[in-house]
Coordinates of C-alpha atoms in Angstrom, one line a residue:
M46 CA 17.5 -0.2 -16.0
S47 CA 16.6 3.6 -16.2
L48 CA 17.5 4.5 -12.6
V49 CA 20.4 6.5 -11.6
L50 CA 20.9 4.8 -8.2
D51 CA 23.1 1.7 -8.3
S52 CA 21.6 -1.7 -7.8
A53 CA 23.0 -2.0 -4.1
T54 CA 21.5 1.3 -3.1
Q55 CA 18.1 0.3 -4.7
D56 CA 18.3 -2.9 -2.7
L57 CA 19.1 -1.1 0.5
L58 CA 16.2 1.5 0.3
F59 CA 13.6 -0.7 -1.4
R60 CA 14.0 -4.2 -2.8
E61 CA 15.7 -5.8 0.2
A62 CA 14.4 -3.4 2.9
R63 CA 11.9 -4.8 5.1
T64 CA 9.8 -3.9 8.0
A65 CA 11.8 -5.3 11.2
N66 CA 10.0 -7.1 13.9
S67 CA 13.0 -7.8 16.0
F68 CA 16.3 -5.9 16.7
T69 CA 19.7 -6.2 18.2
D70 CA 20.5 -4.4 21.3
E71 CA 22.9 -2.1 19.5
P72 CA 21.9 1.4 20.5
V73 CA 20.7 4.0 17.9
T74 CA 22.5 7.3 18.6
E75 CA 21.2 10.9 18.6
E76 CA 23.9 11.5 15.9
Q77 CA 22.3 8.9 13.7
V78 CA 18.9 10.3 14.2
Q79 CA 20.1 13.9 13.4
A80 CA 21.8 12.6 10.2
I81 CA 18.5 10.9 9.1
Y82 CA 16.5 14.1 9.5
E83 CA 19.2 16.3 7.9
L84 CA 18.9 14.0 4.8
V85 CA 15.0 13.6 4.6
K86 CA 14.1 17.2 5.4
Y87 CA 14.6 18.0 1.8
G88 CA 11.7 15.7 0.7
P89 CA 9.2 17.7 -1.1
T90 CA 5.9 18.8 0.6
A91 CA 3.3 21.4 -0.2
F92 CA 4.8 24.9 0.4
N93 CA 7.8 23.1 1.7
A94 CA 5.9 22.9 4.9
T95 CA 7.4 20.5 7.6
P96 CA 4.5 19.4 9.8
L97 CA 6.2 16.1 11.0
R98 CA 7.1 16.0 14.5
I99 CA 9.3 13.3 15.8
T100 CA 9.1 12.3 19.6
L101 CA 12.0 9.9 20.5
V102 CA 11.2 7.5 23.2
R103 CA 14.3 6.7 24.9
S104 CA 13.9 6.4 28.7
P105 CA 12.5 3.1 30.2
E106 CA 9.6 5.0 31.9
A107 CA 8.4 6.4 28.7
R108 CA 9.0 3.2 26.9
E109 CA 6.8 1.4 29.4
R110 CA 4.0 4.1 29.1
L111 CA 4.1 3.7 25.2
V112 CA 4.1 -0.1 25.3
Q113 CA 0.7 0.1 27.1
H114 CA -0.7 1.8 24.2
M115 CA 0.3 -0.5 21.5
A116 CA -1.7 -3.3 20.1
A117 CA -0.8 -6.7 21.6
G118 CA 1.1 -7.9 18.6
N119 CA 3.3 -4.7 18.7
Q120 CA 4.1 -4.7 22.4
A121 CA 7.1 -6.9 22.7
K122 CA 9.0 -5.5 19.7
T123 CA 8.2 -1.9 20.9
A124 CA 9.5 -2.8 24.5
T125 CA 12.8 -4.2 23.0
A126 CA 13.6 -2.0 20.0
P127 CA 16.9 0.1 20.6
L128 CA 14.8 3.3 19.7
V129 CA 11.2 4.1 19.2
A130 CA 9.9 7.2 17.5
I131 CA 6.4 8.6 17.7
L132 CA 5.7 10.3 14.3
S133 CA 2.9 13.0 14.5
A134 CA 1.5 16.0 12.6
D135 CA 1.7 19.3 14.0
N136 CA -1.7 21.0 13.2
E137 CA -0.2 24.3 13.8
F138 CA 2.8 23.9 11.3
H139 CA 1.6 27.2 9.5
E140 CA 3.2 29.3 12.2
E141 CA 6.6 28.5 10.7
L142 CA 5.6 29.2 7.2
P143 CA 6.7 32.9 7.1
E144 CA 10.1 31.7 8.1
L145 CA 10.1 28.9 5.5
L146 CA 8.6 30.9 2.8
P147 CA 10.1 34.3 2.7
H148 CA 8.9 34.8 -0.8
F149 CA 5.3 33.8 -0.1
P150 CA 4.5 35.0 3.4
Q151 CA 0.8 35.3 2.7
A152 CA 0.6 31.4 2.5
K153 CA 0.1 31.2 6.4
D154 CA -3.2 33.4 6.2
A155 CA -4.4 32.7 2.6
F156 CA -4.4 28.9 2.8
F157 CA -4.3 27.9 6.3
A158 CA -6.5 30.2 8.2
E159 CA -9.2 27.5 8.8
R160 CA -8.2 24.7 11.0
P161 CA -9.8 21.9 9.0
V162 CA -7.6 23.0 6.0
R163 CA -4.5 23.1 8.2
E164 CA -5.3 19.6 9.7
Q165 CA -5.8 18.1 6.3
S166 CA -2.6 19.6 4.9
A167 CA -0.7 18.6 8.1
L168 CA -1.8 15.0 7.8
L169 CA -0.9 14.7 4.2
N170 CA 2.4 16.4 4.3
A171 CA 3.5 14.8 7.6
A172 CA 2.6 11.3 6.1
L173 CA 5.0 12.1 3.1
Q174 CA 7.6 13.0 5.6
A175 CA 7.0 9.9 7.6
A176 CA 7.6 8.0 4.4
Y177 CA 11.0 9.9 3.8
F178 CA 11.9 9.3 7.3
I179 CA 11.5 5.5 7.0
V180 CA 13.7 5.6 3.9
G181 CA 16.2 7.6 5.7
V182 CA 16.3 5.2 8.3
R183 CA 17.1 2.6 5.8
A184 CA 19.8 5.0 4.3
A185 CA 21.5 5.0 7.6
G186 CA 21.9 1.1 7.5
L187 CA 19.1 0.7 10.1
A188 CA 15.7 -1.2 9.9
A189 CA 12.5 0.5 10.6
G190 CA 9.4 -1.1 12.0
P191 CA 6.4 1.4 11.3
M192 CA 3.2 0.4 13.0
T193 CA -0.1 1.8 13.3
G194 CA -1.6 -0.7 15.5
A195 CA -2.0 1.1 18.5
D196 CA -4.3 3.4 20.7
F197 CA -3.5 6.7 19.2
A198 CA -5.8 8.7 21.3
G199 CA -3.9 7.4 24.4
I200 CA -0.6 8.0 22.8
Q201 CA -1.6 11.7 22.1
K202 CA -2.9 12.2 25.7
E203 CA 0.3 10.5 27.0
F204 CA 2.9 12.1 24.9
L205 CA 1.6 15.0 22.7
D206 CA -1.1 17.7 22.9
A207 CA -4.3 18.6 21.0
D208 CA -2.4 20.3 18.2
H209 CA -0.4 17.1 17.3
T210 CA -2.1 14.1 15.6
P211 CA -0.1 10.9 16.0
L212 CA 0.5 9.1 12.7
M213 CA 2.5 6.0 13.5
V214 CA 5.1 4.4 16.0
V215 CA 8.4 3.4 14.3
N216 CA 10.8 0.8 16.0
I217 CA 14.4 1.7 14.8
G218 CA 17.5 -0.4 15.0
K219 CA 19.6 -3.1 13.6
P220 CA 17.6 -6.0 12.6
G221 CA 17.6 -8.9 14.9
E222 CA 17.1 -12.7 14.5
D223 CA 14.2 -13.7 12.4
A224 CA 13.5 -10.1 12.0
W225 CA 11.3 -10.4 8.7
F226 CA 8.2 -11.9 7.8
D227 CA 7.9 -13.3 4.2
R228 CA 7.6 -10.6 1.6
S229 CA 4.0 -9.9 0.7
P230 CA 3.2 -9.7 -3.0
R231 CA 2.9 -6.2 -4.7
L232 CA 0.7 -5.1 -7.5
A233 CA 2.2 -5.2 -10.9
F234 CA 2.8 -2.0 -13.1
D235 CA -0.1 -2.6 -15.4
Q236 CA -2.4 -3.0 -12.3
V237 CA -1.4 0.4 -10.9
V238 CA -0.4 2.7 -13.9
T239 CA -2.9 4.1 -16.3
T240 CA -1.9 6.3 -19.3
V241 CA -4.5 8.7 -20.7

């Protein structure tokens, strides 16, 4: 194959990696989460913007509040996962751009003065970062269970503010017994790729 990554790493990150639906009770440490972020923060985004915000739900009280906003099929696994993260897009991410783009300080005003433009950019780039985050969780030897089945208006009101748009909830930990559903099929190369 033409890939630089060895086969075992390819399996870890993609081929054998699955969305986990159950977890062991082994805790996920702050150090692990920090290591994941320190790796994935280098994933490319427009203007190197970093609109992704991560809210770690650790306390039992916060977990109970979150579970109430999850779809019925997601409640039990969210209640028992070692760690749960709410991933959201910061619609005011442009405030950090002068610091992040010292060679292009006008980006803040030139491109993101209008809130609809900021929100669209925040959603797209935070979604990219969320995907990097999931791969980073896998790189740490953990399993991720990303979910969009939730009352996101309720999650925003309960945990965020009007400037943060929730994207997904991710359960994180070591996979437990019967953690995986059967692998769903994927489209073939020729169904996806067009050359012009």
